[in-house]
Amino acid sequence: MSLRSRSFLPFLTTALVLGLTVSPLSALAQAGAGKPPLQSAEPDQSAPDEVELPPAPPQAEENVLTRAPDAEAGAFKSERFGAGETKGPEGGAGAAPKQGDKVQPSEGVGVFDRMGATLPDLPPEKDYKGPVDDAYGAFQRGYYLTAFQRALPRAQLGDPAAQTMLAELMAQGLGVKRDTKNAAFWYQKAAEGGNETAMFKYALILMEGRDVPRDRKKADEWMRKAADGGEPSAQFNWAQILVADNPGVKGLQLALPYYEKSAEQGIADAQYAVAQIYLNVENVPKEKKALARMWLARAAAAGYDTAQLDLGLWLVSGVGGKADMEAGFNWMRIAAYRGNVVAQNKLAHLYINALGTKQDPVEAARWYVISRRAGLKDAELEDFYLGIEDYQQKAAIEAANKFRRAH
């Protein structure tokens, strides 16, 4: 049963910014998040619905890693905007990624599938002679009350897996009334019985002081035990703790083995961390530095928008490998459409300077308007915006309004 939680401490970015000489091309955060929108420099002929968006509703608490909103917008090398073909928001290189587009590795549709040929028979399954977990089977099928009823007797007899199952059902209110206090009790019992998932969950409870007295020391002990036991989210979070407690390069070096183990198990935050450490820490072996872009690409393919932003920057600028303008533009566009404000700003620069795409003043202005509304200042883009024709400004505003309504 996978009961993973995302990360909870924003320490990696701070360490990379303060403890290292980090490439300015590696934007680690959406700058300006939570800042009030700027005064509009848009012309009077804007559409009636040209109003600023209210703040986004708070997201459900998932202990997700947040990144410091202190990254400057920066800019690519400025070039004078030449005469270029203008396109509307629906067409051309700046069209939104269509529904169904995959930003992840293919699962492998074989040649026989595409040709309609009969696939060879699968090898026969081996008979499983181990114990069958009826409670877990019921949980997987969504029969939560049945899972609870079957797990309870085993939990009372000291089965750590069943105790973890009870804790999860109670914590989420699946099949039974939500009861976080009793969930904490069962997580503790399961952790003491050696279940790594329960250790991780109980560490979070102790750290936050939910239904138990807050105890940072015990929380760290359980997090370390869970990480050493192979729990991937615990490995990432224990690495975060090491970075926080050991500022600078030392903390990153101590944390790297845990980041690597977590990354190998598919945690996108850890994959991003590994990529940044491989690139920026001096004493990392050359063979690992050569894998930095690969790890960043894996995090980007998992849908991590900050990794998508950085991958776009790396590809455009030739960081961590050869430059690929078109691929960099495509990753930047994906991150922009997914709401990354820095990517929206950078995408405007790409359109202005024809990096990976054709010059397009309307699309450039559109993404500048979108990022400016989110609070990200950029004097160079402001000058560009004020210098284009009125009809181009109007088209950009209309496109920005359409993007806002769609999101």
Coordinates of C-alpha atoms in Angstrom, one line a residue:
M1 CA 0.0 0.0 0.0
S2 CA 1.4 3.3 -1.0
L3 CA 0.7 6.0 1.5
R4 CA 3.3 8.5 0.4
S5 CA 3.1 12.2 1.3
R6 CA 4.9 14.9 -0.6
S7 CA 7.7 17.0 0.9
F8 CA 7.2 19.5 3.7
L9 CA 10.3 21.7 4.0
P10 CA 11.5 24.3 1.5
F11 CA 15.1 23.9 2.4
L12 CA 16.8 22.7 -0.8
T13 CA 16.2 25.9 -2.7
T14 CA 17.5 28.1 0.1
A15 CA 20.6 25.9 0.3
L16 CA 21.2 26.0 -3.4
V17 CA 20.8 29.8 -3.5
L18 CA 22.8 30.7 -0.4
G19 CA 25.3 27.8 -0.1
L20 CA 26.4 27.5 -3.8
T21 CA 27.2 29.6 -6.8
V22 CA 24.2 28.5 -8.7
S23 CA 23.7 29.2 -12.4
P24 CA 21.3 32.1 -12.8
L25 CA 19.6 30.1 -15.5
S26 CA 18.3 27.7 -12.9
A27 CA 15.1 29.4 -11.7
L28 CA 14.0 27.5 -8.7
A29 CA 10.7 29.1 -8.0
Q30 CA 7.8 31.0 -9.3
A31 CA 8.8 34.6 -8.5
G32 CA 6.2 37.0 -7.2
A33 CA 3.8 34.4 -5.9
G34 CA 1.3 36.0 -3.6
K35 CA 2.3 39.6 -4.5
P36 CA -0.5 42.0 -5.5
P37 CA -0.9 42.6 -9.3
L38 CA 0.8 45.6 -10.7
Q39 CA -1.0 48.6 -12.2
S40 CA -2.0 47.8 -15.7
A41 CA -0.2 49.4 -18.6
E42 CA -2.8 48.1 -21.0
P43 CA -4.7 50.4 -23.4
D44 CA -8.2 51.6 -22.7
Q45 CA -9.8 49.5 -25.4
S46 CA -9.4 46.3 -23.3
A47 CA -12.4 44.0 -23.0
P48 CA -15.0 44.7 -20.3
D49 CA -13.9 41.5 -18.5
E50 CA -10.4 42.9 -18.1
V51 CA -10.3 42.7 -14.3
E52 CA -7.6 41.2 -12.0
L53 CA -8.1 37.7 -10.8
P54 CA -8.7 37.1 -7.1
P55 CA -6.1 35.1 -5.2
A56 CA -6.1 31.4 -6.0
P57 CA -8.0 29.4 -3.4
P58 CA -5.8 27.6 -0.9
Q59 CA -4.7 24.1 -1.9
A60 CA -5.4 21.1 0.1
E61 CA -2.6 20.5 2.6
E62 CA -0.4 17.8 1.2
N63 CA 3.0 18.7 2.8
V64 CA 4.1 19.7 -0.6
L65 CA 7.5 21.3 -1.0
T66 CA 7.3 25.1 -1.7
R67 CA 10.0 27.2 -3.1
A68 CA 11.1 30.6 -2.0
P69 CA 9.4 33.3 -4.2
D70 CA 12.6 35.3 -4.6
A71 CA 13.8 34.3 -8.1
E72 CA 14.3 37.3 -10.3
A73 CA 12.7 37.3 -13.7
G74 CA 15.9 38.0 -15.5
A75 CA 15.9 38.1 -19.3
F76 CA 17.4 36.5 -22.3
K77 CA 19.7 38.7 -24.4
S78 CA 17.6 41.5 -25.9
E79 CA 17.3 41.8 -29.6
R80 CA 15.3 44.3 -31.5
F81 CA 11.9 42.8 -32.5
G82 CA 11.8 42.4 -36.3
A83 CA 8.8 42.1 -38.5
G84 CA 7.3 38.7 -37.8
E85 CA 4.2 36.8 -38.5
T86 CA 1.5 37.4 -35.9
K87 CA -0.7 34.6 -34.7
G88 CA -3.7 34.3 -32.5
P89 CA -3.7 32.4 -29.3
E90 CA -5.3 29.3 -30.9
G91 CA -2.7 28.7 -33.6
G92 CA 1.0 28.6 -34.4
A93 CA 3.8 27.5 -32.1
G94 CA 2.2 29.0 -29.1
A95 CA -0.9 26.9 -29.2
A96 CA -1.8 25.3 -25.9
P97 CA -0.8 21.7 -25.4
K98 CA -3.8 19.7 -26.6
Q99 CA -5.8 17.5 -24.2
G100 CA -4.3 14.1 -24.2
D101 CA -0.7 15.3 -24.9
K102 CA 1.7 13.1 -22.8
V103 CA 4.5 14.8 -21.0
Q104 CA 5.9 11.6 -19.8
P105 CA 7.8 8.6 -21.1
S106 CA 5.7 6.3 -23.4
E107 CA 4.4 3.2 -21.8
G108 CA 5.5 1.3 -24.9
V109 CA 2.9 0.7 -27.6
G110 CA 4.5 -2.1 -29.6
V111 CA 4.8 -2.5 -33.3
F112 CA 2.4 -5.4 -33.2
D113 CA -0.3 -3.2 -31.5
R114 CA 0.0 -0.6 -34.2
M115 CA -0.1 -3.1 -37.1
G116 CA -3.1 -5.0 -35.6
A117 CA -1.2 -8.2 -35.5
T118 CA -1.9 -10.8 -32.8
L119 CA 0.4 -10.4 -29.9
P120 CA 2.2 -13.5 -28.6
D121 CA 0.8 -15.1 -25.5
L122 CA 2.1 -13.8 -22.2
P123 CA 4.2 -16.2 -20.1
P124 CA 2.1 -18.2 -17.6
E125 CA 1.9 -16.6 -14.2
K126 CA 3.6 -18.3 -11.4
D127 CA 1.5 -19.7 -8.6
Y128 CA 1.6 -17.5 -5.5
K129 CA 1.8 -19.5 -2.4
G130 CA 2.3 -16.8 0.1
P131 CA -0.3 -15.3 2.5
V132 CA -3.2 -13.4 1.0
D133 CA -4.0 -10.1 2.6
D134 CA -7.8 -9.9 2.4
A135 CA -7.9 -6.4 4.1
Y136 CA -5.5 -4.9 1.5
G137 CA -7.4 -6.6 -1.3
A138 CA -10.6 -5.0 -0.1
F139 CA -8.9 -1.6 0.2
Q140 CA -7.6 -1.8 -3.4
R141 CA -11.1 -2.5 -4.6
G142 CA -12.5 0.4 -2.7
Y143 CA -14.4 -1.7 -0.1
Y144 CA -13.1 0.4 2.8
L145 CA -15.5 -0.8 5.5
T146 CA -14.7 -4.4 4.6
A147 CA -11.0 -3.6 4.8
F148 CA -11.5 -2.0 8.2
Q149 CA -13.4 -5.0 9.5
R150 CA -10.8 -7.4 8.3
A151 CA -7.8 -5.4 9.5
L152 CA -9.1 -4.6 13.0
P153 CA -8.7 -8.1 14.5
R154 CA -5.2 -8.4 13.1
A155 CA -4.3 -4.9 14.3
Q156 CA -5.4 -5.8 17.8
L157 CA -3.1 -8.8 17.7
G158 CA -0.1 -6.6 16.7
D159 CA 0.1 -6.9 12.9
P160 CA 1.9 -3.7 11.8
A161 CA 0.5 -3.8 8.3
A162 CA -3.0 -4.1 9.6
Q163 CA -2.4 -1.3 12.1
T164 CA -1.2 0.9 9.2
M165 CA -4.3 0.1 7.3
L166 CA -6.5 1.1 10.2
A167 CA -4.6 4.3 10.6
E168 CA -5.0 5.3 7.0
L169 CA -8.7 4.5 6.9
M170 CA -9.3 6.5 10.0
A171 CA -7.0 9.4 8.9
Q172 CA -8.9 9.8 5.6
G173 CA -12.3 8.8 6.8
L174 CA -12.6 5.9 4.3
G175 CA -15.5 3.6 5.2
V176 CA -15.5 4.9 8.8
K177 CA -15.8 8.3 10.4
R178 CA -12.6 10.4 10.2
D179 CA -10.7 10.0 13.5
T180 CA -7.2 11.5 13.4
K181 CA -6.6 10.9 17.1
N182 CA -7.0 7.2 16.9
A183 CA -5.2 7.2 13.5
A184 CA -2.2 8.7 15.3
F185 CA -2.4 5.9 17.9
W186 CA -2.4 3.2 15.2
Y187 CA 0.4 4.8 13.2
Q188 CA 2.5 4.8 16.4
K189 CA 1.8 1.2 17.1
A190 CA 2.6 0.2 13.5
A191 CA 5.8 2.3 13.5
E192 CA 6.9 0.6 16.7
G193 CA 6.2 -2.7 15.0
G194 CA 8.5 -1.8 12.1
N195 CA 6.3 -0.6 9.3
E196 CA 8.2 2.1 7.3
T197 CA 5.1 3.8 5.9
A198 CA 3.7 4.2 9.5
M199 CA 7.1 5.5 10.6
F200 CA 6.9 8.2 8.0
K201 CA 3.3 9.1 8.8
Y202 CA 3.9 9.2 12.5
A203 CA 7.0 11.4 12.0
L204 CA 4.9 13.9 10.2
I205 CA 2.3 13.8 13.0
L206 CA 4.9 14.4 15.6
M207 CA 6.5 17.2 13.6
E208 CA 3.2 19.0 13.2
G209 CA 1.9 18.2 16.7
R210 CA -1.4 16.8 15.4
D211 CA -3.3 14.8 18.1
V212 CA 0.0 14.2 19.9
P213 CA 2.5 16.5 21.6
R214 CA 4.8 18.1 19.1
D215 CA 8.3 16.5 19.4
R216 CA 10.9 17.4 16.8
K217 CA 13.5 15.0 18.2
K218 CA 11.2 12.0 18.0
A219 CA 9.9 13.1 14.6
D220 CA 13.5 13.2 13.2
E221 CA 14.2 9.8 14.7
W222 CA 11.2 8.2 13.0
M223 CA 11.9 10.0 9.7
R224 CA 15.4 8.7 9.7
K225 CA 14.3 5.1 10.5
A226 CA 11.7 5.3 7.7
A227 CA 14.3 6.6 5.3
D228 CA 16.8 3.9 6.2
G229 CA 14.0 1.4 5.8
G230 CA 13.5 2.4 2.2
E231 CA 10.4 4.6 2.3
P232 CA 10.9 7.0 -0.7
S233 CA 9.0 10.0 0.7
A234 CA 10.8 9.6 4.0
Q235 CA 14.1 9.5 2.2
F236 CA 13.4 12.8 0.5
N237 CA 12.2 14.4 3.7
W238 CA 15.1 13.2 5.7
A239 CA 17.4 14.7 3.0
Q240 CA 15.5 18.0 3.5
I241 CA 16.1 17.8 7.2
L242 CA 19.8 17.2 6.7
V243 CA 20.1 20.2 4.4
A244 CA 18.2 22.4 6.9
D245 CA 20.4 21.3 9.9
N246 CA 23.7 21.5 7.9
P247 CA 23.6 24.7 5.8
G248 CA 25.7 25.0 2.7
V249 CA 27.5 22.4 0.6
K250 CA 28.0 20.1 3.6
G251 CA 24.3 19.5 4.1
L252 CA 23.8 18.8 0.4
Q253 CA 26.6 16.3 0.4
L254 CA 25.1 14.5 3.5
A255 CA 21.6 14.6 1.9
L256 CA 22.6 13.5 -1.6
P257 CA 22.5 9.7 -0.9
Y258 CA 18.9 10.0 0.4
Y259 CA 17.9 12.2 -2.5
E260 CA 19.3 9.7 -4.9
K261 CA 17.5 6.7 -3.3
S262 CA 14.2 8.7 -3.4
A263 CA 14.8 9.8 -7.0
E264 CA 15.3 6.2 -8.1
Q265 CA 11.9 5.3 -6.6
G266 CA 10.2 8.0 -8.6
I267 CA 9.8 11.0 -6.3
A268 CA 9.9 14.0 -8.6
D269 CA 11.0 16.5 -6.0
A270 CA 14.0 14.2 -5.3
Q271 CA 14.8 13.9 -9.0
Y272 CA 14.8 17.7 -9.3
A273 CA 17.1 18.0 -6.2
V274 CA 19.5 15.4 -7.6
A275 CA 19.7 17.3 -10.9
Q276 CA 20.5 20.6 -9.2
I277 CA 23.1 19.1 -6.8
Y278 CA 24.8 17.1 -9.6
L279 CA 25.1 20.3 -11.7
N280 CA 26.1 22.8 -9.0
V281 CA 28.1 21.0 -6.3
E282 CA 31.8 21.0 -7.2
N283 CA 32.9 17.6 -5.8
V284 CA 30.3 15.5 -7.5
P285 CA 32.0 13.0 -9.8
K286 CA 31.9 13.8 -13.6
E287 CA 29.9 10.7 -14.4
K288 CA 27.1 11.9 -12.1
K289 CA 27.3 15.5 -13.4
A290 CA 26.7 14.0 -16.9
L291 CA 23.3 12.7 -15.6
A292 CA 22.0 16.0 -14.2
R293 CA 19.9 16.8 -17.3
M294 CA 18.5 13.2 -17.3
W295 CA 17.2 13.5 -13.8
L296 CA 15.8 17.0 -14.5
A297 CA 14.0 15.5 -17.5
R298 CA 12.5 12.7 -15.4
A299 CA 11.1 15.3 -12.9
A300 CA 9.8 17.3 -15.8
A301 CA 8.1 14.3 -17.4
A302 CA 6.4 13.6 -14.1
G303 CA 4.6 16.9 -14.4
Y304 CA 6.8 18.9 -12.0
D305 CA 6.4 22.5 -13.4
T306 CA 9.5 23.9 -11.8
A307 CA 11.6 21.1 -13.4
Q308 CA 9.8 21.8 -16.7
L309 CA 10.9 25.5 -16.4
D310 CA 14.5 24.6 -15.6
L311 CA 14.7 22.0 -18.3
G312 CA 13.5 24.6 -20.8
L313 CA 16.2 27.0 -19.6
W314 CA 18.9 24.3 -19.7
L315 CA 18.0 23.2 -23.2
V316 CA 17.9 26.8 -24.6
S317 CA 21.2 27.7 -22.9
G318 CA 23.0 24.4 -23.3
V319 CA 23.3 23.7 -19.6
G320 CA 24.1 20.1 -18.8
G321 CA 24.4 19.1 -22.5
K322 CA 23.9 20.4 -26.0
A323 CA 21.6 23.2 -26.6
D324 CA 18.2 22.4 -28.2
M325 CA 16.2 25.5 -28.8
E326 CA 13.0 23.9 -30.0
A327 CA 12.9 21.4 -27.2
G328 CA 13.6 24.1 -24.7
F329 CA 10.8 26.2 -26.1
N330 CA 8.4 23.3 -25.9
W331 CA 9.2 22.6 -22.2
M332 CA 8.9 26.3 -21.4
R333 CA 5.5 26.4 -23.0
I334 CA 4.3 23.4 -21.1
A335 CA 5.4 24.9 -17.8
A336 CA 3.7 28.2 -18.8
Y337 CA 0.4 26.6 -19.6
R338 CA 0.5 24.8 -16.3
G339 CA 0.7 28.1 -14.5
N340 CA 4.4 28.6 -13.7
V341 CA 4.8 32.4 -13.6
V342 CA 8.5 32.5 -14.3
A343 CA 8.0 30.2 -17.3
Q344 CA 5.3 32.5 -18.6
N345 CA 7.7 35.4 -18.3
K346 CA 10.5 33.5 -20.0
L347 CA 8.2 32.3 -22.8
A348 CA 7.6 36.0 -23.7
H349 CA 11.4 36.4 -24.1
L350 CA 11.6 33.3 -26.3
Y351 CA 8.9 34.7 -28.6
I352 CA 10.6 38.1 -28.8
N353 CA 14.1 36.7 -29.5
A354 CA 12.9 33.8 -31.8
L355 CA 14.5 31.2 -29.7
G356 CA 13.0 27.8 -30.6
T357 CA 10.1 29.4 -32.3
K358 CA 9.2 32.2 -34.7
Q359 CA 9.0 35.8 -33.5
D360 CA 5.5 36.6 -32.5
P361 CA 4.7 40.0 -30.8
V362 CA 1.2 39.1 -29.9
E363 CA 2.2 35.9 -28.1
A364 CA 5.1 37.6 -26.4
A365 CA 2.8 40.3 -25.2
R366 CA 0.1 37.8 -24.2
W367 CA 2.5 35.9 -21.9
Y368 CA 4.0 39.1 -20.5
V369 CA 0.5 40.3 -19.5
I370 CA -0.3 37.0 -17.9
S371 CA 2.9 37.0 -15.8
R372 CA 2.6 40.6 -14.9
R373 CA -0.9 40.0 -13.6
A374 CA 0.6 37.4 -11.3
G375 CA 2.9 40.0 -9.9
L376 CA 6.2 39.4 -11.8
K377 CA 7.9 42.6 -12.8
D378 CA 10.0 42.9 -15.9
A379 CA 11.1 46.3 -17.1
E380 CA 12.4 45.0 -20.4
L381 CA 9.1 43.3 -21.3
E382 CA 7.2 46.4 -20.2
D383 CA 9.3 48.5 -22.7
F384 CA 8.6 45.9 -25.4
Y385 CA 4.9 45.9 -24.6
L386 CA 4.6 49.7 -24.8
G387 CA 6.4 49.7 -28.1
I388 CA 4.1 47.4 -30.1
E389 CA 1.1 48.5 -32.1
D390 CA -2.2 49.2 -30.3
Y391 CA -4.0 46.4 -32.2
Q392 CA -1.3 44.0 -31.1
Q393 CA -1.8 45.0 -27.5
K394 CA -5.5 44.5 -27.8
A395 CA -5.0 41.1 -29.3
A396 CA -2.6 40.1 -26.5
I397 CA -5.0 41.3 -23.8
E398 CA -7.9 39.3 -25.4
A399 CA -5.7 36.2 -25.5
A400 CA -4.6 36.7 -21.9
N401 CA -8.2 37.1 -20.8
K402 CA -9.1 33.9 -22.6
F403 CA -6.2 32.1 -20.8
R404 CA -7.5 33.4 -17.5
R405 CA -11.0 32.3 -18.1
A406 CA -9.8 28.8 -19.1
H407 CA -7.8 28.5 -16.0

